[in-house]
PDB file of C-alpha atoms in Angstrom:
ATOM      1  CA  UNK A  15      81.371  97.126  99.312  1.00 72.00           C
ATOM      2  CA  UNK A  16      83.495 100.263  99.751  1.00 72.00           C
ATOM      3  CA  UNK A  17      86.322 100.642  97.412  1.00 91.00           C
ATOM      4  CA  UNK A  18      89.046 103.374  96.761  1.00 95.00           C
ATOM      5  CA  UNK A  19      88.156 105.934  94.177  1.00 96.00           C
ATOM      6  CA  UNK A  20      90.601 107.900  92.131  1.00 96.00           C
ATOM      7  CA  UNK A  21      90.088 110.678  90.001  1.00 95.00           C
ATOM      8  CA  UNK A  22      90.567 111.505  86.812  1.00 95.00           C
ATOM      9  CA  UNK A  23      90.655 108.085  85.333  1.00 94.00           C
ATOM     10  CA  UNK A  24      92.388 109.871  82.439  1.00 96.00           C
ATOM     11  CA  UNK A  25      94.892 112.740  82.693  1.00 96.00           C
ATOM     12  CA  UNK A  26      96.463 114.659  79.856  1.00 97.00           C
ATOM     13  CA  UNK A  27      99.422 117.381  80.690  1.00 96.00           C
ATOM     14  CA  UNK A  28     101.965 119.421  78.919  1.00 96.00           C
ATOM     15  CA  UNK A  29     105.625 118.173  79.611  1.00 97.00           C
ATOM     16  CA  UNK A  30     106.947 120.842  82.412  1.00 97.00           C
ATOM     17  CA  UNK A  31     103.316 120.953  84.011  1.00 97.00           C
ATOM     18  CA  UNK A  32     102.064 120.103  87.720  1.00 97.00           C
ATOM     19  CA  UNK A  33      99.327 117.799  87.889  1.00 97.00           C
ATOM     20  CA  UNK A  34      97.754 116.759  91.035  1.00 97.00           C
ATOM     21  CA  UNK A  35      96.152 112.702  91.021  1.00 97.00           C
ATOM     22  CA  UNK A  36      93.534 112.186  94.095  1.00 97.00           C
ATOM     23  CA  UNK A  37      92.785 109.177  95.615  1.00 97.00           C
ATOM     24  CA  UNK A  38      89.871 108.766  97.899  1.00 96.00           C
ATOM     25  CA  UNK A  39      90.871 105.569 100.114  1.00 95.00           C
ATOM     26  CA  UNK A  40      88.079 103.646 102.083  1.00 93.00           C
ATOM     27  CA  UNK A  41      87.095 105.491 104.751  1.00 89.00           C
ATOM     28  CA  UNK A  42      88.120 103.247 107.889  1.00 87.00           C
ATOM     29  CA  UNK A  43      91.549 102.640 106.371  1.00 91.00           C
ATOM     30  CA  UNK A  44      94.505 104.230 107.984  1.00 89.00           C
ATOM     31  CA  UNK A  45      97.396 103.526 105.197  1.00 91.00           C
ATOM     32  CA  UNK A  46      98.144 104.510 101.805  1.00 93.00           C
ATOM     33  CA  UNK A  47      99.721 104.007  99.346  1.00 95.00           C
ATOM     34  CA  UNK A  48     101.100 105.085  95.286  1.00 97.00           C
ATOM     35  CA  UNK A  49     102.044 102.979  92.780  1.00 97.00           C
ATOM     36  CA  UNK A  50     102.901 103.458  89.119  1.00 97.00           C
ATOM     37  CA  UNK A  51     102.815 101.129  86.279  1.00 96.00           C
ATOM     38  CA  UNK A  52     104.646 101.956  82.821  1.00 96.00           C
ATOM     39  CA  UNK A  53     103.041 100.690  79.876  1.00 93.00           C
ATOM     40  CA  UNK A  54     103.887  97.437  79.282  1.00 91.00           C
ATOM     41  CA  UNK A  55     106.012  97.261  82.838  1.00 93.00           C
ATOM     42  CA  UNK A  56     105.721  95.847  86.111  1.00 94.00           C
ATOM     43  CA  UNK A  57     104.150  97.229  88.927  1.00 95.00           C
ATOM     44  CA  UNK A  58     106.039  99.716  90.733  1.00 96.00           C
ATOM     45  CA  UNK A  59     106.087 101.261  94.255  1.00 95.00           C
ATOM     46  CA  UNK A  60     106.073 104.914  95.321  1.00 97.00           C
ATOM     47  CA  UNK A  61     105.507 105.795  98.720  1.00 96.00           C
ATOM     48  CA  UNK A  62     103.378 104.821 101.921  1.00 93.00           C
ATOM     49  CA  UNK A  63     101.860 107.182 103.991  1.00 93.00           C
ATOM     50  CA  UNK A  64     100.738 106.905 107.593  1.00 90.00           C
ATOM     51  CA  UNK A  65      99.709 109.176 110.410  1.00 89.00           C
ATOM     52  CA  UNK A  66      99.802 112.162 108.040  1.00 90.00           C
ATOM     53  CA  UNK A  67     103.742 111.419 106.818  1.00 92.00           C
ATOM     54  CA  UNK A  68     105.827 109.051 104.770  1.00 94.00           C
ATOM     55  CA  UNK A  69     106.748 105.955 106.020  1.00 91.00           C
ATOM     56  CA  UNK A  70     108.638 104.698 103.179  1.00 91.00           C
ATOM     57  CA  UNK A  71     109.516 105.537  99.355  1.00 93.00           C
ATOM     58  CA  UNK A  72     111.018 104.445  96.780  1.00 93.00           C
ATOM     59  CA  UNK A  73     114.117 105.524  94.768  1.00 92.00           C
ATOM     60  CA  UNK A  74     111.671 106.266  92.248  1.00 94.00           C
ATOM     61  CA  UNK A  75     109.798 109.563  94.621  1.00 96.00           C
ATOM     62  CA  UNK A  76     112.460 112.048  94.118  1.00 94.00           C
ATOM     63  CA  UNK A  77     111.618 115.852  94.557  1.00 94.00           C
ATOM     64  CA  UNK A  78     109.656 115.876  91.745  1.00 96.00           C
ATOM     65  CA  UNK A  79     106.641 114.312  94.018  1.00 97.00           C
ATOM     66  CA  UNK A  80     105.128 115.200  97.017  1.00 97.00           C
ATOM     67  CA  UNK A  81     101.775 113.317  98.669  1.00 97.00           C
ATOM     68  CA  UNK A  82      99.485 114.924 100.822  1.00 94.00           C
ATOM     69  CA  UNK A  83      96.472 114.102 102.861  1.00 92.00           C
ATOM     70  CA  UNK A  84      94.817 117.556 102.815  1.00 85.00           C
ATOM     71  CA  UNK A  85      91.732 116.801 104.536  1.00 86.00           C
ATOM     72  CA  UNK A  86      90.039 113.383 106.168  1.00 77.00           C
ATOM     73  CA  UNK A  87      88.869 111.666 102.783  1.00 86.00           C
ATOM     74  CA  UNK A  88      91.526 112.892  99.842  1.00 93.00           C
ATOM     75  CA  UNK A  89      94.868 111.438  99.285  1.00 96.00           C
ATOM     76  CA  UNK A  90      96.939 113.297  96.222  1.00 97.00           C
ATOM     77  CA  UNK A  91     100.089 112.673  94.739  1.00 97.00           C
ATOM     78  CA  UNK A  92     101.426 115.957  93.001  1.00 97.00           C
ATOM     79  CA  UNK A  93     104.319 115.336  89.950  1.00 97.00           C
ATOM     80  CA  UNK A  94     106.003 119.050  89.728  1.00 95.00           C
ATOM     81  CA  UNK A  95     107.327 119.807  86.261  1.00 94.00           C
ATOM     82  CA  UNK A  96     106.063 116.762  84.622  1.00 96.00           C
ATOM     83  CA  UNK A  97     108.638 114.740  82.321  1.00 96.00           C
ATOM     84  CA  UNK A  98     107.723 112.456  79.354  1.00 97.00           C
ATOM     85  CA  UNK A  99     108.827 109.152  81.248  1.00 96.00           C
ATOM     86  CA  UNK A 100     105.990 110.322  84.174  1.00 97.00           C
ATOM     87  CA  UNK A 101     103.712 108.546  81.710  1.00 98.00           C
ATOM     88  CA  UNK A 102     101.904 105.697  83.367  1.00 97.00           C
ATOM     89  CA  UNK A 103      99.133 104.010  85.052  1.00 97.00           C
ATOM     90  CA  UNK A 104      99.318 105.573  88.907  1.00 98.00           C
ATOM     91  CA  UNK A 105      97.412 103.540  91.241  1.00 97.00           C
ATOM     92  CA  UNK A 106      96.489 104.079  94.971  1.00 97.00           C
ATOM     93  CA  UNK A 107      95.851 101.603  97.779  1.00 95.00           C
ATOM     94  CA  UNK A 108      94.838 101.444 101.141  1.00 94.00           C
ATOM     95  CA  UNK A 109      94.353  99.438 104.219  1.00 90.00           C
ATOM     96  CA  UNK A 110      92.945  98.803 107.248  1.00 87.00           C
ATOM     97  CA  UNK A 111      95.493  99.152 110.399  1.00 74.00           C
ATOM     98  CA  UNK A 112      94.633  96.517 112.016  1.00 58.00           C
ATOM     99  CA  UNK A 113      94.109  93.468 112.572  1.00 52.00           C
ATOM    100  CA  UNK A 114      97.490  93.174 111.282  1.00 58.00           C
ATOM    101  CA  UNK A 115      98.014  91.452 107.864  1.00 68.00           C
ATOM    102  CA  UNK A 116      94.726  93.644 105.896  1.00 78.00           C
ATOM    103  CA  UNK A 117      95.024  93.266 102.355  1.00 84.00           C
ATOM    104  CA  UNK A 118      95.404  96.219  99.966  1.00 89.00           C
ATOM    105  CA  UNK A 119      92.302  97.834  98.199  1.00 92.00           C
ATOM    106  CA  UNK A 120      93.268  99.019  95.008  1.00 94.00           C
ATOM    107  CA  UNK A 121      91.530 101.877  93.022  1.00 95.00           C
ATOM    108  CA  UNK A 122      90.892 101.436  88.982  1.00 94.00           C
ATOM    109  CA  UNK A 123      93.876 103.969  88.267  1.00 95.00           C
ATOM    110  CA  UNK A 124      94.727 107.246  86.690  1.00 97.00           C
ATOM    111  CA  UNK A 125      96.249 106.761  83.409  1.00 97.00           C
ATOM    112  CA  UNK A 126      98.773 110.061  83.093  1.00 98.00           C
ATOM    113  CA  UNK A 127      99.544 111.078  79.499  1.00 97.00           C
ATOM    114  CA  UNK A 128     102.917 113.451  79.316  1.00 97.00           C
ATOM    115  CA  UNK A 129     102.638 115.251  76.318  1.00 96.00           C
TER     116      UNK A 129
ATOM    117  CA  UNK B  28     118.822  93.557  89.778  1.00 68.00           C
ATOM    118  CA  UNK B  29     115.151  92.193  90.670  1.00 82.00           C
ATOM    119  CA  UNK B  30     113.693  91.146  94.302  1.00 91.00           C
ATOM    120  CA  UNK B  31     110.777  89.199  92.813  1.00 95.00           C
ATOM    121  CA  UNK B  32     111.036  86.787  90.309  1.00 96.00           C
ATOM    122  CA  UNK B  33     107.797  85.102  88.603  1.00 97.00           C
ATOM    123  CA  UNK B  34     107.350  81.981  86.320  1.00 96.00           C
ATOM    124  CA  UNK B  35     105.978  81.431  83.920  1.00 97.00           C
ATOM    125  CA  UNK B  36     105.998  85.067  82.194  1.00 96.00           C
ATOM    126  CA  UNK B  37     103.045  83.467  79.822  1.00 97.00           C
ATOM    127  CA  UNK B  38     100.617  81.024  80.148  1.00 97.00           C
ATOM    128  CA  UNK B  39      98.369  79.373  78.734  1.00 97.00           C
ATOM    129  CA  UNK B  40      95.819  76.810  79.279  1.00 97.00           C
ATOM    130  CA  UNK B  41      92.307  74.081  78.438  1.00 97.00           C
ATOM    131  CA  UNK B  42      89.626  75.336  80.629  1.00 97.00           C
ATOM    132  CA  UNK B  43      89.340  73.137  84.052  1.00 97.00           C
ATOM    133  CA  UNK B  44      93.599  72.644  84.311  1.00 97.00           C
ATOM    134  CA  UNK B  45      94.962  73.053  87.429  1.00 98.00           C
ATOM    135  CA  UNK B  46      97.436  75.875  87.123  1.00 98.00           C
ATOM    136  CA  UNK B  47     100.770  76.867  88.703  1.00 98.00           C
ATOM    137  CA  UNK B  48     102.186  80.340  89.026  1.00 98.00           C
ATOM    138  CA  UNK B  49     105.398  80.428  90.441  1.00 98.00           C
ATOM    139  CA  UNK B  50     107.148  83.330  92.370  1.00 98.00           C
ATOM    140  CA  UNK B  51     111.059  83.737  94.371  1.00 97.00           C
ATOM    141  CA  UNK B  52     112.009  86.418  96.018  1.00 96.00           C
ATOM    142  CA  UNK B  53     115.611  87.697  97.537  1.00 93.00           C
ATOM    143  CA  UNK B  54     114.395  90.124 100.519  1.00 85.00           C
ATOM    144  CA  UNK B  55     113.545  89.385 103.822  1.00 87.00           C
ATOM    145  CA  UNK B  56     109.570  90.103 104.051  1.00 88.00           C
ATOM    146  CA  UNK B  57     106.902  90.714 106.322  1.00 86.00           C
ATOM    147  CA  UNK B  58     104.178  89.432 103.819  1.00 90.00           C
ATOM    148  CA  UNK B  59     103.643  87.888 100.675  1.00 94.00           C
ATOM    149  CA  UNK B  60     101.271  89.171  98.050  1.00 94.00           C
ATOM    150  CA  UNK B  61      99.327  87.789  94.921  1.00 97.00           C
ATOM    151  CA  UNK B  62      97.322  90.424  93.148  1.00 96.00           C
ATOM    152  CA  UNK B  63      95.039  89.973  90.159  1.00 97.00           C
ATOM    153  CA  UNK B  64      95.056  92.667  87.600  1.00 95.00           C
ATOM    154  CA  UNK B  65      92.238  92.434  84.878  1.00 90.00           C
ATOM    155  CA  UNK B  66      92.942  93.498  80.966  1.00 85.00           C
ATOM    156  CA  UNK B  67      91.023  97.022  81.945  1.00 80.00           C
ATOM    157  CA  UNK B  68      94.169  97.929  83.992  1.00 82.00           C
ATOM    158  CA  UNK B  69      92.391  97.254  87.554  1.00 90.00           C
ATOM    159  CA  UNK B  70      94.256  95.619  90.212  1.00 93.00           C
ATOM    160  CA  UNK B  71      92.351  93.231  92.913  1.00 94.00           C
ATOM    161  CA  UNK B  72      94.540  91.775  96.397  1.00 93.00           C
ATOM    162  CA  UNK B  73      93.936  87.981  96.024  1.00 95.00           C
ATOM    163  CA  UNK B  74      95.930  86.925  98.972  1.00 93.00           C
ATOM    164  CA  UNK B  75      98.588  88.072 101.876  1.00 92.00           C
ATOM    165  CA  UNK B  76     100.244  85.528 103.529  1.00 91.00           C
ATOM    166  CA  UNK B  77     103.585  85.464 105.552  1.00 90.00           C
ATOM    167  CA  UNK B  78     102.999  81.658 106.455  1.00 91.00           C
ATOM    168  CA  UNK B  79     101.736  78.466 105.142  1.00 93.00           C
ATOM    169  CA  UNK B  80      98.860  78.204 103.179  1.00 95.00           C
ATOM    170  CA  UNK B  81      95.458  80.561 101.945  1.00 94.00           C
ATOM    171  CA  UNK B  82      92.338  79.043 100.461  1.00 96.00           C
ATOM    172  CA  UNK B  83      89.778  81.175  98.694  1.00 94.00           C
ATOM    173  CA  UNK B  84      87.133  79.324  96.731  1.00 96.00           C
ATOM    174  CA  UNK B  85      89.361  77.462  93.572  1.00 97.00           C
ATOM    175  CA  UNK B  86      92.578  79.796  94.385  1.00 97.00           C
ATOM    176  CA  UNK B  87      95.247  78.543  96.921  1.00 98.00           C
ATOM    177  CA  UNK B  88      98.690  80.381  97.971  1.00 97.00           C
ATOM    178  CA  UNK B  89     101.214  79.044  99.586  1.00 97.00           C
ATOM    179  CA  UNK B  90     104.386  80.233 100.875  1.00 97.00           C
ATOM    180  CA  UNK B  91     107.877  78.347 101.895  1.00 96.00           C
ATOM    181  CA  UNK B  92     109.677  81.234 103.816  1.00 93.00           C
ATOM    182  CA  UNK B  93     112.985  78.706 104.727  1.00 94.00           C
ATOM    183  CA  UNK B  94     113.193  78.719 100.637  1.00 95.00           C
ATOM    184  CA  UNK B  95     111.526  82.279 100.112  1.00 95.00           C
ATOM    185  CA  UNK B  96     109.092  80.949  97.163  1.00 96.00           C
ATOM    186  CA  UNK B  97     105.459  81.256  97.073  1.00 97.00           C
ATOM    187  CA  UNK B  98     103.069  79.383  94.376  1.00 98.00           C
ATOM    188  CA  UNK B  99      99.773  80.311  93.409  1.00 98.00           C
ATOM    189  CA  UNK B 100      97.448  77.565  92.008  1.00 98.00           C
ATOM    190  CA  UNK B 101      94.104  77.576  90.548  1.00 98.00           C
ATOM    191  CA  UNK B 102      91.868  74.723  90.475  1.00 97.00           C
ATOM    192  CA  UNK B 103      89.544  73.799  87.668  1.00 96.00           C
ATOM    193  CA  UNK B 104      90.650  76.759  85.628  1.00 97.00           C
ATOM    194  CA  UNK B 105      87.657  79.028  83.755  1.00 97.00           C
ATOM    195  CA  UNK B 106      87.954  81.331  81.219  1.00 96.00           C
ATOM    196  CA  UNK B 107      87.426  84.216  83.763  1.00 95.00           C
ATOM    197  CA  UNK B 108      90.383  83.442  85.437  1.00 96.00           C
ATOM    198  CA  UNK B 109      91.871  85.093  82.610  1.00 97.00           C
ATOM    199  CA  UNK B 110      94.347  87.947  84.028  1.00 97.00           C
ATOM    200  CA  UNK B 111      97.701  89.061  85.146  1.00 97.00           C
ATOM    201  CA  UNK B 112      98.749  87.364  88.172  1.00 98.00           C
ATOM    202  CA  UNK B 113     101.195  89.659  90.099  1.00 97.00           C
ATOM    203  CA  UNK B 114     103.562  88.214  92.723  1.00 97.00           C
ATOM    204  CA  UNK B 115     104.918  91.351  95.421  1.00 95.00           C
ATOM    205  CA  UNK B 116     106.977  91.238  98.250  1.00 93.00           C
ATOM    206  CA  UNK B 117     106.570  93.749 101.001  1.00 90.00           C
ATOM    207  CA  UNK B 118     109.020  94.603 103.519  1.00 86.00           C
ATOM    208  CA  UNK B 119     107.131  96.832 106.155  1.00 75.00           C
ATOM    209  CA  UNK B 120     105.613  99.110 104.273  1.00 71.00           C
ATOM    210  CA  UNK B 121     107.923  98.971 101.377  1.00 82.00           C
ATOM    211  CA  UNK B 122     106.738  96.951  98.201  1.00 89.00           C
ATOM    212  CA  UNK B 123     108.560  94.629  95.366  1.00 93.00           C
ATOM    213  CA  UNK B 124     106.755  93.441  92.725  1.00 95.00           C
ATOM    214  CA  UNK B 125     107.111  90.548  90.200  1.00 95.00           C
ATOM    215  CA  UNK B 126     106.449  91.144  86.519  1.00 95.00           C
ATOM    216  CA  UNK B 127     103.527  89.205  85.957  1.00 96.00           C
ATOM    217  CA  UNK B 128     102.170  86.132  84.670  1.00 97.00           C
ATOM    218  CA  UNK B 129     100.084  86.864  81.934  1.00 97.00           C
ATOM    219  CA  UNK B 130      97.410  83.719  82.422  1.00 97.00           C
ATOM    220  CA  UNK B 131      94.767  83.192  79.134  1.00 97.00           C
ATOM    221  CA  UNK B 132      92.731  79.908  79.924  1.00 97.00           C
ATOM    222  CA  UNK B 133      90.703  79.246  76.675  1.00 97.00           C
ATOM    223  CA  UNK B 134      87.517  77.556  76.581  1.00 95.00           C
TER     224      UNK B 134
END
């Protein structure tokens, strides 16, 4: 069964640092999406991304992030001038467009250690 | 101030239990999601549902949108079910999520 890669499952960087996660989503799946999860916290939204731009974030993606679909198979999520509290589990998603209602495929996660 | 609420926070229970997770929300939403996330971090879609009722082998959702709760309910419980059940709201394409029910079913 296909399913959403993301790489590096582990990530350590330098407070102040730019580090770039990638996300490979399924391959017939038109939305995407970046979460984060906090040690020990809930679950917590980033941004969607359709037709090559954001269709929604949270209060959470300030300037400090940017997500780009530079080609037809990557999706990256860049953190400029990483801070301690960027620490966390980031997780991407994707789905199908239609029929409407597709669940979410999740990928296994890059754990991001700020340093 | 939190969209999602989820109950219990912690559960446990005998293997073969019929099991109850419980989840409220305050937004209006186009779907309803339970996800599964194992103790290795990894997160699994069980069901979406904006209406009634889901069956997938021993796991059933169901959702009251007049009273904007969901439950999720497990029959005959087995260790394997073992997991964080996560209860998220989305709104378009804009996502809420619970904190978790931390499920251990013990043998």
């Amino acid at each position: 069964e296909p399913e959403v890669t993301q790489t590096p499952s582990h990530q350590v960087t330098q407070m102040g640092q730019e580090v770039i996660l990638r996300c490979v989503p399924i391959s017939n799946h038109l939305y995407f999406y970046w979460y984060r999860q906090i040690l020990g916290q809930k679950v917590e939204f980033l941004v969607s991304f359709y037709n090559n731009e954001i269709s929604e974030k949270s209060e959470i993606f300030d300037d400090q992030f940017s997500v780009e679909r530079p080609d037809g198979s990557n999706f990256t999520l860049k953190i400029r001038s990483t801070k301690l509290e960027d620490s966390a589990m980031y997780f991407c998603a994707s789905r199908r467009s239609a029929p409407s209602n597709q669940p979410q495929h999740f990928g296994d996660g890059t754990r991001l250690s700020i340093l | 101030k939190n969209e999602v609420e989820q109950s219990p926070q912690n559960l446990t229970a005998q293997e073969g239990e019929f099991i109850t997770i419980n989840c409220s929300y305050s937004v209006g939403i186009s779907a309803l999601h339970w996800l599964q996330q194992h103790p290795g971090g990894g997160i699994v879609s069980l069901f979406m549902l904006s209406s009634g009722k889901k069956k997938h082998g021993r796991l059933i959702a169901t959702i009251n949108i007049q009273e904007k709760h969901s439950s999720l309910h497990i029959t005959a419980s087995h260790p394997r079910d073992s997991a964080v059940y996560i209860c998220a709201a989305s709104t378009g394409n804009q996502f809420y999520f619970g904190t978790g029910t931390s499920l251990t079913v013990i043998p």
